[in-house]
Every structure is written in structure tokens, then in C-alpha cells.
Short mmCIF file of C-alpha atoms (C1' of nucleotides) in Angstrom, two decimals:
data_model
loop_
_atom_site.label_atom_id
_atom_site.label_comp_id
_atom_site.label_asym_id
_atom_site.label_seq_id
_atom_site.Cartn_x
_atom_site.Cartn_y
_atom_site.Cartn_z
CA MET T 22 121.17 136.39 134.78
CA TYR T 23 123.88 138.51 133.26
CA LYS T 24 125.92 135.96 131.42
CA ASN T 25 128.55 138.46 130.44
CA ASP T 26 130.57 140.33 132.93
CA LEU T 27 130.15 144.02 132.61
CA ASN T 28 133.83 144.73 132.69
CA ASN T 29 135.04 142.67 129.81
CA PHE T 30 132.15 143.34 127.52
CA PHE T 31 132.49 145.52 124.47
CA SER T 32 131.36 149.11 124.30
CA TYR T 33 128.38 150.76 122.73
CA SER T 34 127.37 154.32 122.43
CA PHE T 35 124.04 155.56 123.50
CA SER T 36 122.16 158.58 122.26
CA VAL T 37 118.84 160.29 122.54
CA ASP T 38 116.97 161.87 119.65
CA CYS T 39 114.52 164.57 120.40
CA VAL T 40 111.58 165.14 118.11
CA ILE T 41 110.20 168.62 118.61
CA PHE T 42 106.66 169.10 117.39
CA GLY T 43 104.91 172.37 116.77
CA PHE T 44 101.53 173.36 115.34
CA LYS T 45 102.01 175.95 112.64
CA ASN T 46 99.80 177.09 109.79
CA GLY T 47 97.28 174.43 110.70
CA GLU T 48 99.82 171.64 110.38
CA ILE T 49 101.97 169.62 112.75
CA ASN T 50 105.60 170.49 112.07
CA ALA T 51 108.78 168.86 113.33
CA LEU T 52 112.02 170.69 113.95
CA MET T 53 114.87 169.49 111.77
CA ILE T 54 118.54 170.33 111.85
CA LYS T 55 121.14 170.13 109.13
CA ARG T 56 124.09 168.03 110.18
CA SER T 57 127.43 169.80 110.16
CA LYS T 58 129.62 166.71 110.37
CA GLU T 59 130.06 163.24 109.00
CA PRO T 60 128.37 160.87 108.71
CA PHE T 61 125.46 162.29 106.76
CA LEU T 62 127.10 165.71 106.46
CA ASN T 63 124.53 168.26 105.32
CA HIS T 64 121.67 165.84 105.63
CA TRP T 65 118.60 166.81 107.56
CA ALA T 66 118.11 165.00 110.84
CA ILE T 67 116.29 164.97 114.13
CA PRO T 68 118.32 166.75 116.81
CA GLY T 69 120.11 164.30 119.05
CA ASP T 70 123.32 163.70 120.94
CA LEU T 71 125.21 161.08 122.84
CA VAL T 72 124.27 160.68 126.46
CA TYR T 73 126.90 161.77 128.98
CA PRO T 74 128.35 159.28 131.44
CA ASN T 75 126.35 160.40 134.43
CA GLU T 76 123.39 161.82 132.68
CA ASP T 77 119.92 160.40 132.82
CA LEU T 78 118.28 159.85 129.44
CA GLN T 79 115.60 162.40 129.99
CA ASP T 80 118.21 164.93 131.13
CA ALA T 81 120.10 164.42 127.91
CA ALA T 82 116.93 165.07 125.94
CA THR T 83 116.29 168.19 128.01
CA ARG T 84 119.82 169.40 127.34
CA ILE T 85 119.39 169.05 123.58
CA LEU T 86 116.05 170.77 123.74
CA THR T 87 117.29 173.70 125.79
CA GLU T 88 120.42 174.26 123.71
CA LEU T 89 118.39 174.24 120.55
CA THR T 90 115.36 176.25 121.53
CA ASN T 91 116.35 178.15 124.67
CA ILE T 92 113.10 176.95 126.19
CA SER T 93 113.18 174.91 129.34
CA ASN T 94 110.43 173.37 131.43
CA LEU T 95 108.98 171.50 128.52
CA HIS T 96 107.34 168.15 129.06
CA LEU T 97 109.26 165.32 127.51
CA HIS T 98 107.70 162.05 126.48
CA GLN T 99 109.73 158.94 125.93
CA ALA T 100 109.00 157.19 122.66
CA GLN T 101 110.58 154.10 121.14
CA THR T 102 114.17 152.90 121.40
CA PHE T 103 115.99 151.97 118.21
CA GLY T 104 118.86 149.53 118.35
CA ASN T 105 119.43 148.02 114.95
CA PRO T 106 123.16 147.17 114.90
CA ASN T 107 123.54 148.83 111.52
CA ARG T 108 121.61 151.98 112.14
CA HIS T 109 124.77 154.05 112.55
CA PRO T 110 127.57 153.61 109.99
CA LYS T 111 130.35 154.35 112.46
CA GLY T 112 129.53 151.83 115.15
CA ARG T 113 126.87 150.57 117.46
CA VAL T 114 124.70 153.40 118.64
CA ILE T 115 121.44 152.68 120.38
CA THR T 116 119.09 155.61 120.59
CA THR T 117 115.97 156.45 122.53
CA ALA T 118 113.52 158.88 120.97
CA TYR T 119 111.83 161.54 123.03
CA PHE T 120 109.32 164.09 121.91
CA ALA T 121 108.49 167.54 123.16
CA LEU T 122 105.72 169.91 122.19
CA ILE T 123 106.19 173.60 121.76
CA ARG T 124 103.76 176.42 121.38
CA ASN T 125 104.12 179.16 118.90
CA ALA T 126 105.98 177.15 116.36
CA ASP T 127 106.23 180.40 114.50
CA PHE T 128 109.11 181.70 116.56
CA GLN T 129 112.40 181.75 114.75
CA ILE T 130 115.01 179.37 116.00
CA GLU T 131 118.46 180.78 115.41
CA ALA T 132 121.33 178.71 114.22
CA SER T 133 123.37 177.86 117.29
CA SER T 134 126.61 176.19 118.15
CA PHE T 135 124.46 173.16 118.06
CA ALA T 136 123.35 173.31 114.48
CA GLU T 137 124.10 175.50 111.54
CA GLU T 138 120.71 175.35 110.06
CA VAL T 139 117.38 174.63 111.63
CA LYS T 140 113.93 174.53 110.12
CA TRP T 141 110.35 173.51 110.73
CA VAL T 142 109.03 170.85 108.37
CA PRO T 143 105.35 169.90 108.05
CA ILE T 144 105.06 166.31 109.15
CA HIS T 145 103.70 165.25 105.78
CA GLU T 146 106.54 166.86 103.83
CA VAL T 147 109.55 165.42 105.56
CA PRO T 148 112.51 164.76 103.23
CA ASP T 149 114.89 161.80 103.42
CA LEU T 150 116.67 162.08 106.72
CA ALA T 151 120.00 160.85 108.07
CA PHE T 152 120.30 157.41 109.66
CA ASP T 153 116.93 155.80 110.42
CA HIS T 154 115.47 159.14 111.37
CA ASN T 155 112.46 158.82 109.08
CA LEU T 156 111.54 155.66 110.91
CA ILE T 157 112.05 157.35 114.27
CA LEU T 158 110.05 160.38 113.26
CA ASN T 159 107.13 158.40 111.93
CA SER T 160 106.84 156.12 114.90
CA THR T 161 107.11 159.08 117.25
CA TYR T 162 104.43 160.96 115.37
CA ASP T 163 102.17 157.91 115.65
CA LEU T 164 102.69 157.97 119.38
CA LEU T 165 101.95 161.69 119.54
CA LYS T 166 98.69 161.15 117.69
CA GLN T 167 97.63 158.48 120.17
CA LYS T 168 98.55 160.51 123.21
CA LEU T 169 96.74 163.62 122.01
CA PHE T 170 93.44 161.80 122.44
CA TYR T 171 94.10 160.48 125.93
CA GLU T 172 96.27 163.08 127.65
CA PRO T 173 95.80 166.84 127.82
CA ILE T 174 98.90 167.57 125.78
CA CYS T 175 97.17 169.41 122.95
CA PHE T 176 97.48 172.46 125.19
CA ASP T 177 101.27 172.27 124.94
CA LEU T 178 100.88 172.66 121.21
CA LEU T 179 98.22 175.35 121.11
CA PRO T 180 98.89 178.97 122.08
CA GLU T 181 98.52 179.80 125.76
CA LYS T 182 95.26 181.53 124.83
CA PHE T 183 93.46 179.64 122.13
CA THR T 184 90.07 179.54 120.48
CA LEU T 185 87.96 176.40 120.51
CA ASN T 186 88.22 176.35 116.77
CA GLN T 187 92.01 176.23 116.91
CA MET T 188 91.71 173.27 119.22
CA GLN T 189 89.29 171.58 116.88
CA GLN T 190 91.56 172.17 113.90
CA LEU T 191 94.42 170.46 115.69
CA PHE T 192 92.33 167.34 116.21
CA GLU T 193 90.94 167.45 112.72
CA TYR T 194 94.51 167.55 111.44
CA VAL T 195 95.80 164.57 113.38
CA ASN T 196 92.60 162.63 112.94
CA GLU T 197 92.50 163.42 109.24
CA SER T 198 88.77 164.03 109.39
CA GLU T 199 86.39 166.94 109.76
CA MET T 200 84.33 167.32 112.90
CA ASP T 201 81.08 169.07 113.64
CA LYS T 202 81.64 172.31 115.52
CA ALA T 203 78.74 171.95 117.93
CA ASN T 204 79.51 168.31 118.65
CA PHE T 205 83.18 168.99 119.25
CA ARG T 206 82.26 171.58 121.85
CA LYS T 207 79.96 169.14 123.58
CA LYS T 208 82.67 166.52 123.60
CA ILE T 209 85.23 168.72 125.30
CA ARG T 210 82.83 170.01 127.94
CA PRO T 211 84.29 167.77 130.67
CA ILE T 212 87.76 169.26 130.05
CA PRO T 213 88.46 172.11 132.47
CA LEU T 214 89.04 175.28 130.48
CA ILE T 215 89.18 178.86 131.67
CA ALA T 216 87.08 181.29 129.67
CA LEU T 217 89.34 184.31 129.68
CA GLY T 218 86.72 186.84 128.71
CA GLU T 219 89.06 188.05 125.99
CA LYS T 220 88.52 187.86 122.27
CA GLN T 221 90.50 187.33 119.13
CA GLN T 222 91.92 190.48 117.59
CA ASN T 223 92.22 191.61 114.01
CA VAL T 224 90.01 189.06 112.39
CA LYS T 225 87.60 190.07 109.72
CA HIS T 226 84.67 188.19 111.18
CA ARG T 227 83.10 187.78 114.59
CA PRO T 228 86.03 187.35 117.00
CA ALA T 229 86.15 184.08 118.93
CA LYS T 230 86.45 183.83 122.70
CA LEU T 231 89.84 182.89 124.08
CA PHE T 232 90.36 180.02 126.48
CA SER T 233 93.22 178.51 128.40
CA PHE T 234 93.63 175.09 129.96
CA ASP T 235 92.86 174.93 133.68
CA SER T 236 95.68 172.63 134.73
CA ASP T 237 95.02 173.08 138.45
CA LYS T 238 91.44 171.98 138.07
CA TYR T 239 92.56 169.15 135.84
CA LEU T 240 94.98 167.79 138.43
CA GLU T 241 92.20 168.01 140.98
CA ILE T 242 89.72 165.95 139.00
CA ALA T 243 92.21 163.71 137.19
CA GLY T 244 92.22 161.17 140.00
CA GLU T 245 88.50 161.17 140.61
CA ASP T 246 86.30 158.12 140.10
CA GLY T 247 85.81 157.69 136.39
CA TYR T 248 87.39 160.84 135.00
CA GLN T 249 89.51 160.28 131.95
CA PHE T 250 90.66 162.95 129.50
CA LYS T 251 89.33 161.88 126.14
CA ILE T 252 88.67 163.47 122.80
CA MET C 26 124.79 167.15 115.84
CA TYR C 27 126.94 164.59 117.57
CA LYS C 28 129.25 166.74 119.60
CA ASN C 29 131.29 163.85 120.83
CA ASP C 30 133.19 161.64 118.53
CA LEU C 31 132.09 158.07 118.82
CA ASN C 32 135.60 156.75 119.08
CA ASN C 33 136.85 158.60 122.09
CA PHE C 34 133.68 158.47 124.07
CA PHE C 35 133.31 156.30 127.11
CA SER C 36 131.57 152.97 127.16
CA TYR C 37 128.19 151.86 128.41
CA SER C 38 126.56 148.53 128.60
CA PHE C 39 123.18 147.87 127.21
CA SER C 40 120.69 145.24 128.23
CA VAL C 41 117.14 144.14 127.63
CA ASP C 42 114.77 142.94 130.29
CA CYS C 43 111.96 140.70 129.29
CA VAL C 44 108.75 140.67 131.28
CA ILE C 45 106.82 137.50 130.60
CA PHE C 46 103.16 137.65 131.48
CA GLY C 47 100.81 134.75 131.86
CA PHE C 48 97.20 134.38 132.97
CA LYS C 49 96.93 131.77 135.67
CA ASN C 50 94.29 131.05 138.27
CA GLY C 51 92.39 134.11 137.16
CA GLU C 52 95.35 136.42 137.76
CA ILE C 53 98.04 138.00 135.63
CA ASN C 54 101.37 136.51 136.64
CA ALA C 55 104.89 137.53 135.71
CA LEU C 56 107.80 135.16 135.39
CA MET C 57 110.60 135.85 137.85
CA ILE C 58 114.05 134.36 138.12
CA LYS C 59 116.36 134.11 141.08
CA ARG C 60 119.73 135.67 140.35
CA SER C 61 122.70 133.34 140.67
CA LYS C 62 125.41 135.99 140.74
CA GLU C 63 126.32 139.36 142.16
CA PRO C 64 125.06 141.98 142.32
CA PHE C 65 121.76 141.10 143.95
CA LEU C 66 122.73 137.45 144.37
CA ASN C 67 119.66 135.39 145.23
CA HIS C 68 117.31 138.27 144.66
CA TRP C 69 114.31 137.86 142.45
CA ALA C 70 114.48 139.71 139.15
CA ILE C 71 113.01 140.03 135.69
CA PRO C 72 114.95 137.91 133.19
CA GLY C 73 117.33 140.00 131.16
CA ASP C 74 120.77 140.01 129.61
CA LEU C 75 123.28 142.23 127.92
CA VAL C 76 122.78 142.77 124.23
CA TYR C 77 125.39 141.20 121.98
CA PRO C 78 127.50 143.38 119.68
CA ASN C 79 125.64 142.62 116.51
CA GLU C 80 122.31 141.75 117.94
CA ASP C 81 119.17 143.78 117.49
CA LEU C 82 117.35 144.63 120.71
CA GLN C 83 114.32 142.57 119.87
CA ASP C 84 116.54 139.63 118.95
CA ALA C 85 118.16 139.83 122.36
CA ALA C 86 114.76 139.76 123.99
CA THR C 87 113.78 136.79 121.84
CA ARG C 88 116.96 134.98 122.84
CA ILE C 89 116.22 135.40 126.54
CA LEU C 90 112.66 134.31 126.04
CA THR C 91 113.56 131.20 124.07
CA GLU C 92 116.31 130.10 126.44
CA LEU C 93 114.02 130.48 129.39
CA THR C 94 110.79 129.04 128.09
CA ASN C 95 111.71 126.99 125.02
CA ILE C 96 108.91 128.73 123.23
CA SER C 97 109.66 130.72 120.11
CA ASN C 98 107.43 132.70 117.78
CA LEU C 99 106.07 134.83 120.58
CA HIS C 100 105.11 138.40 119.93
CA LEU C 101 107.36 140.86 121.69
CA HIS C 102 106.31 144.36 122.61
CA GLN C 103 108.80 147.06 123.39
CA ALA C 104 108.08 148.94 126.57
CA GLN C 105 110.03 151.73 128.27
CA THR C 106 113.77 152.27 128.38
CA PHE C 107 115.43 152.88 131.74
CA GLY C 108 118.66 154.78 131.88
CA ASN C 109 119.17 156.19 135.33
CA PRO C 110 122.97 156.38 135.76
CA ASN C 111 122.74 154.69 139.15
CA ARG C 112 120.33 151.94 138.34
CA HIS C 113 123.11 149.32 138.20
CA PRO C 114 125.68 149.28 141.02
CA LYS C 115 128.51 148.05 138.81
CA GLY C 116 128.41 150.66 136.10
CA ARG C 117 126.26 152.34 133.54
CA VAL C 118 123.74 149.92 132.11
CA ILE C 119 120.84 151.20 130.10
CA THR C 120 118.04 148.73 129.63
CA THR C 121 115.02 148.43 127.39
CA ALA C 122 112.04 146.49 128.68
CA TYR C 123 110.09 144.14 126.44
CA PHE C 124 107.09 142.08 127.29
CA ALA C 125 105.79 138.82 125.93
CA LEU C 126 102.57 137.00 126.59
CA ILE C 127 102.34 133.29 127.01
CA ARG C 128 99.41 130.95 127.13
CA ASN C 129 99.00 128.20 129.59
CA ALA C 130 100.95 129.84 132.31
CA ASP C 131 100.43 126.60 134.15
CA PHE C 132 103.21 124.79 132.37
CA GLN C 133 106.25 124.15 134.48
CA ILE C 134 109.36 126.05 133.53
CA GLU C 135 112.42 124.04 134.42
CA ALA C 136 115.49 125.58 135.90
CA SER C 137 117.93 126.04 133.04
CA SER C 138 121.49 127.12 132.51
CA PHE C 139 119.92 130.51 132.46
CA ALA C 140 118.47 130.58 135.91
CA GLU C 141 118.53 128.28 138.86
CA GLU C 142 115.12 129.05 140.04
CA VAL C 143 112.13 130.35 138.18
CA LYS C 144 108.60 131.07 139.33
CA TRP C 145 105.35 132.70 138.40
CA VAL C 146 104.31 135.56 140.65
CA PRO C 147 100.85 137.15 140.62
CA ILE C 148 101.31 140.73 139.56
CA HIS C 149 99.84 142.04 142.79
CA GLU C 150 102.13 139.94 144.98
CA VAL C 151 105.53 140.82 143.56
CA PRO C 152 108.30 140.98 146.18
CA ASP C 153 111.17 143.48 146.24
CA LEU C 154 113.19 142.86 143.14
CA ALA C 155 116.78 143.47 142.13
CA PHE C 156 117.85 146.81 140.61
CA ASP C 157 114.92 148.99 139.55
CA HIS C 158 112.98 145.95 138.42
CA ASN C 159 109.88 146.80 140.43
CA LEU C 160 109.70 150.07 138.53
CA ILE C 161 110.23 148.30 135.23
CA LEU C 162 107.64 145.65 136.00
CA ASN C 163 105.01 148.15 137.08
CA SER C 164 105.39 150.43 134.11
CA THR C 165 105.38 147.45 131.77
CA TYR C 166 102.24 146.09 133.36
CA ASP C 167 100.59 149.48 132.90
CA LEU C 168 101.45 149.31 129.24
CA LEU C 169 100.08 145.79 128.97
CA LYS C 170 96.80 146.91 130.51
CA GLN C 171 96.48 149.70 127.98
CA LYS C 172 97.31 147.51 125.01
CA LEU C 173 94.87 144.79 125.99
CA PHE C 174 92.01 147.17 125.28
CA TYR C 175 93.21 148.31 121.87
CA GLU C 176 95.04 145.38 120.34
CA PRO C 177 93.93 141.76 120.08
CA ILE C 178 96.64 140.49 122.40
CA CYS C 179 94.34 139.01 125.02
CA PHE C 180 94.31 135.94 122.78
CA ASP C 181 98.03 135.45 123.40
CA LEU C 182 97.23 135.14 127.07
CA LEU C 183 94.13 132.98 126.88
CA PRO C 184 94.22 129.30 125.93
CA GLU C 185 94.04 128.54 122.21
CA LYS C 186 90.47 127.43 122.79
CA PHE C 187 88.78 129.61 125.35
CA THR C 188 85.32 130.34 126.67
CA LEU C 189 83.82 133.80 126.49
CA ASN C 190 83.72 133.82 130.25
CA GLN C 191 87.48 133.26 130.46
CA MET C 192 87.95 136.21 128.17
CA GLN C 193 85.65 138.32 130.29
CA GLN C 194 87.49 137.33 133.48
CA LEU C 195 90.77 138.50 131.99
CA PHE C 196 89.34 141.94 131.31
CA GLU C 197 87.64 142.10 134.67
CA TYR C 198 90.98 141.36 136.27
CA VAL C 199 92.99 144.06 134.50
CA ASN C 200 90.15 146.54 134.68
CA GLU C 201 89.57 145.79 138.34
CA SER C 202 85.81 145.84 137.85
CA GLU C 203 83.02 143.42 137.21
CA MET C 204 81.25 143.40 133.89
CA ASP C 205 77.82 142.27 132.83
CA LYS C 206 77.93 139.00 130.93
CA ALA C 207 75.36 139.92 128.31
CA ASN C 208 76.87 143.36 127.72
CA PHE C 209 80.39 141.98 127.43
CA ARG C 210 79.24 139.59 124.74
CA LYS C 211 77.60 142.41 122.84
CA LYS C 212 80.75 144.49 123.10
CA ILE C 213 82.99 141.82 121.61
CA ARG C 214 80.66 140.98 118.75
CA PRO C 215 82.76 142.90 116.19
CA ILE C 216 85.82 140.82 117.10
CA PRO C 217 86.23 137.89 114.70
CA LEU C 218 86.04 134.66 116.68
CA ILE C 219 85.64 131.14 115.45
CA ALA C 220 82.94 129.14 117.21
CA LEU C 221 84.60 125.74 117.37
CA GLY C 222 81.48 123.72 118.05
CA GLU C 223 83.30 122.14 120.96
CA LYS C 224 82.46 122.45 124.61
CA GLN C 225 84.19 122.61 127.94
CA GLN C 226 84.83 119.25 129.57
CA ASN C 227 84.53 118.08 133.13
CA VAL C 228 82.69 121.01 134.56
CA LYS C 229 79.85 120.43 136.96
CA HIS C 230 77.52 122.87 135.27
CA ARG C 231 76.40 123.58 131.74
CA PRO C 232 79.59 123.46 129.64
CA ALA C 233 80.51 126.63 127.76
CA LYS C 234 81.20 126.78 124.05
CA LEU C 235 84.82 127.08 123.01
CA PHE C 236 86.10 129.80 120.70
CA SER C 237 89.35 130.74 119.10
CA PHE C 238 90.52 134.03 117.65
CA ASP C 239 90.14 134.33 113.87
CA SER C 240 93.41 136.06 113.13
CA ASP C 241 93.04 135.73 109.35
CA LYS C 242 89.68 137.46 109.41
CA TYR C 243 91.10 140.04 111.78
CA LEU C 244 93.94 140.92 109.43
CA GLU C 245 91.41 141.18 106.64
CA ILE C 246 89.18 143.67 108.40
CA ALA C 247 91.83 145.44 110.47
CA GLY C 248 92.56 147.91 107.71
CA GLU C 249 88.95 148.58 106.75
CA ASP C 250 87.31 151.97 107.11
CA GLY C 251 86.55 152.50 110.73
CA TYR C 252 87.42 149.13 112.22
CA GLN C 253 89.30 149.31 115.47
CA PHE C 254 89.74 146.51 117.95
CA LYS C 255 88.33 147.79 121.21
CA ILE C 256 87.08 146.37 124.47
"C1'" DG S 9 64.66 118.72 141.51
"C1'" DC S 10 68.42 121.78 142.63
"C1'" DA S 11 72.70 124.32 142.14
"C1'" DA S 12 75.64 126.56 139.09
"C1'" DA S 13 76.94 128.73 135.34
"C1'" DA S 14 75.86 129.37 130.14
"C1'" DG S 15 73.54 132.06 127.08
"C1'" DT S 16 70.09 135.65 125.22
"C1'" DG S 17 66.43 139.29 124.94
"C1'" DT S 18 64.29 143.77 126.40
"C1'" DT S 19 63.98 148.15 128.36
"C1'" DT S 20 65.92 152.47 129.54
"C1'" DG S 21 68.74 156.49 129.71
"C1'" DG S 22 72.71 158.89 128.24
"C1'" DA S 23 75.75 160.07 124.67
"C1'" DT S 24 76.72 160.97 119.78
"C1'" DT S 25 75.25 162.61 115.28
"C1'" DA S 26 73.25 165.49 111.94
"C1'" DC S 27 71.51 169.65 111.10
"C1'" DA S 28 69.45 174.07 111.63
"C1'" DC S 29 69.53 178.44 113.14
"C1'" DC S 30 71.13 182.91 115.21
"C1'" DC S 31 75.12 186.24 116.34
"C1'" DA S 32 79.02 189.56 115.83
"C1'" DT S 33 82.36 191.62 113.16
"C1'" DG S 34 84.71 193.82 108.79
"C1'" DC S 35 84.01 195.66 104.53
"C1'" DG R 24 73.67 194.28 103.37
"C1'" DC R 25 76.71 190.55 102.74
"C1'" DA R 26 80.38 187.39 103.65
"C1'" DT R 27 82.64 184.89 107.17
"C1'" DG R 28 83.16 182.35 110.78
"C1'" DG R 29 81.49 182.15 115.96
"C1'" DG R 30 78.26 180.03 118.88
"C1'" DT R 31 74.12 177.13 120.45
"C1'" DG R 32 69.82 174.29 120.51
"C1'" DT R 33 67.02 170.19 119.04
"C1'" DA R 34 65.53 165.92 117.24
"C1'" DA R 35 66.92 161.41 115.75
"C1'" DT R 36 69.87 157.80 116.40
"C1'" DC R 37 72.98 154.70 118.37
"C1'" DC R 38 75.12 152.55 122.23
"C1'" DA R 39 75.72 150.83 126.75
"C1'" DA R 40 73.96 149.63 131.29
"C1'" DA R 41 70.74 147.17 134.03
"C1'" DC R 42 68.15 143.41 134.55
"C1'" DA R 43 65.32 139.47 133.73
"C1'" DC R 44 64.73 135.24 131.93
"C1'" DT R 45 65.68 130.58 129.68
"C1'" DT R 46 68.96 126.63 128.94
"C1'" DT R 47 72.12 122.85 129.94
"C1'" DT R 48 74.88 120.22 132.64
"C1'" DG R 49 76.26 117.37 137.25
"C1'" DC R 50 74.70 115.57 141.32
#
DNA sequence: GCAAAAGTGTTTGGATTACACCCATGC
DNA sequence: GCATGGGTGTAATCCAAACACTTTTGC
């Protein structure tokens, strides 16, 4: 099977790139960093790094995520792997994209050792990025859009306590279409939510009820006969 | 961003593994090869190979596929990437899985320079495989099952000229449930098929009409308003 | 004629859609 | 009271499931 012996084969490098999505001002945003070294010095890019010798891919993505955001325990989703021989000007670097979702995309991410400058960019206003990062970002966003409709990951993007309208707006955004309020609520009835009994504050209209996702209940029913999360 | 300079970083190896699915005797089968070298000498495995220095990942998968089956022009689908540091006993090898679908899984694949022994194995009867290949095969089969319902790839698995019942049997197999004949036919009505005017031969009952997939028509309507291939 | 599978129509019930209406809050 | 968005019910419509029935072939 392996025609080439491992020992006298040439060397590659391997990296992971970690697309971090947030929902901010009614739009999906991605976290971008400004590169502080060549190649592509001062270009915007998706955060990424080479994988360490004994590090699993997902661990490498977690490391990048934690260093950048100081948040751990986030769910990571593997996306596509990009291996065009010319994608990196300095040599052969194959990269696997991961994505993570974070709540409260409003929080300020400080410049760290990791990156001088960091910013949120609405997914439809992304500038030209380093390497093939536009390609990576777009294909990863496509995957996110698909998964939002079949896995309960919208709750990783929404605030811990959210209104049904916030949830609807998220789906209207990714679906690029408006939905009927009453029908949306009927559609999500099978999804286990906890009505918190609390209400929105400081709004100049009738305050909406706050909900949170009932993940325990979800895990309980997820395996059952025909249950399938679906928007 | 890249903390480690490419030049003084250690070396990995990178491979692709190519799961080849066929539909044979009413079952999904995967093509397995018997390894002719260490490690895992004489174990069954998914065909795969290291990626050449200037080779794109998909090209590597195509190369494996062509050498093994003598068929080119097959559609390849990227699946997951596996990078556990201990997945290969001889060193760090990260691998990306691809899958391809072939018609007429009945044709005999000869032993080649590539592999001494080759066989089709029904997906539910796969033995213990080399490396983490059971994991790779299972996750790739899961992906196949998903894609069959949302992309017109069942036609890469069915004969060029197929009966509607053959198509239904494929979906019953992957869905692990029986479907109503009349309802199945109603469900696939939006899918562009060409009624060939020909009939099954040598069956001892009423012969079924033969169809083929109208890929031109499909490409035409695929972009239209709300059209979405769906079973 | 009989067995076996092809092929099609009808009825029914549940889900989706469109739309209308009422409610709670700030100003 | 009015503007704004929250929240819910109903009727019409579409879709999918269940099922029955007819057709065509080989023996």
C-alpha cells in the first residue's frame, strides 16, 4: 500500500486554521488577525498555526482558540482540508480548517502574544486575506450554514439567554430570507428549550421572554425513534 | 501567526485514503486491499498512499483510484482528516479520507502492482482493518449516507440504465427502512430522469422501464429559485 | 391461470403557509 | 393614545403516508 517508505520521504508541514464565528449586530462575523510576520506581513488572515509533533489536530485548534480568546470548552467542528501544493509560498503546508462558535461576539479580544491586531469582520464584508484564506473561510461558512439547520449549534452562537426572535433572526440571516414569526415558533416546538420566566430589559416595547437551550433534555431525546433536530 | 518557522520545524508525512463504494447484491460494498508490507502486513485496509511533493490531495486520491480500478473521471468527495499522533506506528502520518462511487461493483478488480489482493466487502461485514481504518471507513460511510439524500450521487452508484426499483432499493438500504413504491416515485418526480423506452431483460416478471439521470437538465435547474435535490 | 413484480390512483391526516388579531411596554 | 415589537390562533393549502388496484411478463 504505502509505496514510499516513511523514512526517506520528504517533509511537509501541517497546520490547522481556526475560523471563529460570532453573531453580532444581527450578522455572522468571523474573527480575523493581522499577521505580524512574513509571508503576508500585515495581511488579514484566519488564525492558525503549525501542529506540534505529538499534538492531535483538534488539540492544535483548541490551543489556537484558547490563546486567542481565553475561552476554553468550545465545541470545534472539523471542516475541509486544503492541500494545494502552492497554497503557501514558503513550502508545502497542508492545512485543516476547524470552526468554533462563540457567544457574545461583542466582547473585546485583546491583542495577545499571538496576534497584534484582532477584529471581527461581518462574513459578507471580508477583505482579501492571506494565502487561500478566503477560500477556506467561504467553504467553512458554507458548512456552518448547513450544520445550523441539522444540529443544535445555533445555541453556541446565541446568548445563553436568548429571545425567540433573536433565534429567528439568526436563521433569517443565514438563510437569506424572512420567516413568519408564528410559523417559526411552531417549527421549533420540538426543540427542548427552557422558558426562564425572565424578560428582556431596557427595550422600548413589550419585553420578550428569555429562553435557554435544554441540552440535557436534548441528549435524552436525541437518540429516540425519529427525533432529528431540524429547522 | 505561524509561531514556528517552517524551515526548522520537524517533518510529518501526509497521506490520502480512498474509500471506494459500490452497490452490489443490494448492499453497499467498500473496496479493500490486503497490505503487502509492514506495518500491518497481510491486514485488510482501505487503499491509500503518501502524497507526492507537488501533488494536490485530490490528485493523489485520483492516482490511487486509477491505479487500482483503471477507471478515471470519477467524482471524488473529500471526507474527514485524521491526525491522531499515534495512528501510524512508524511515525506521524496525517491522512485525509476521500470517497469515490463506482457503478457495476460486480466487475472484477485484478490484483495489480498496487495490491496483491483486492476484494469487495459489504459495509456491514467489514473485518478489523489496519491502522484506524475502521474509524475512517465508518465516518466516511456516514458522510456518504448524508450526501446521498442531498446530492444526485446515487446515480454514480447505480448502473447507467437503472430501474426505479433499483434506485429505491439503494435508498432503503442506506436508510435502513422500507419505502412505499408509489410514494417513492412521487418523491423523485422533481429529479430529471430520462425514460429510455427500454426495458429490463430476462426477468421472470413484468420487465421494468429503464431510466438514466439527466445530468444536463439537472445542471440547468440546479441553480433555479428553490430547487434542491432531495430524497 | 398463476405468481411476481411493475406501475398508478385515491383517500386521509399531519404539517406548513398565510394572515389576522391581541398584548405589553415606553414615550 | 400611539408606536413597536411580542405572542398566538385559525383557515387554507400542500405534502406524505397508507393502501388499493390494474398491468405485464414468464411459466
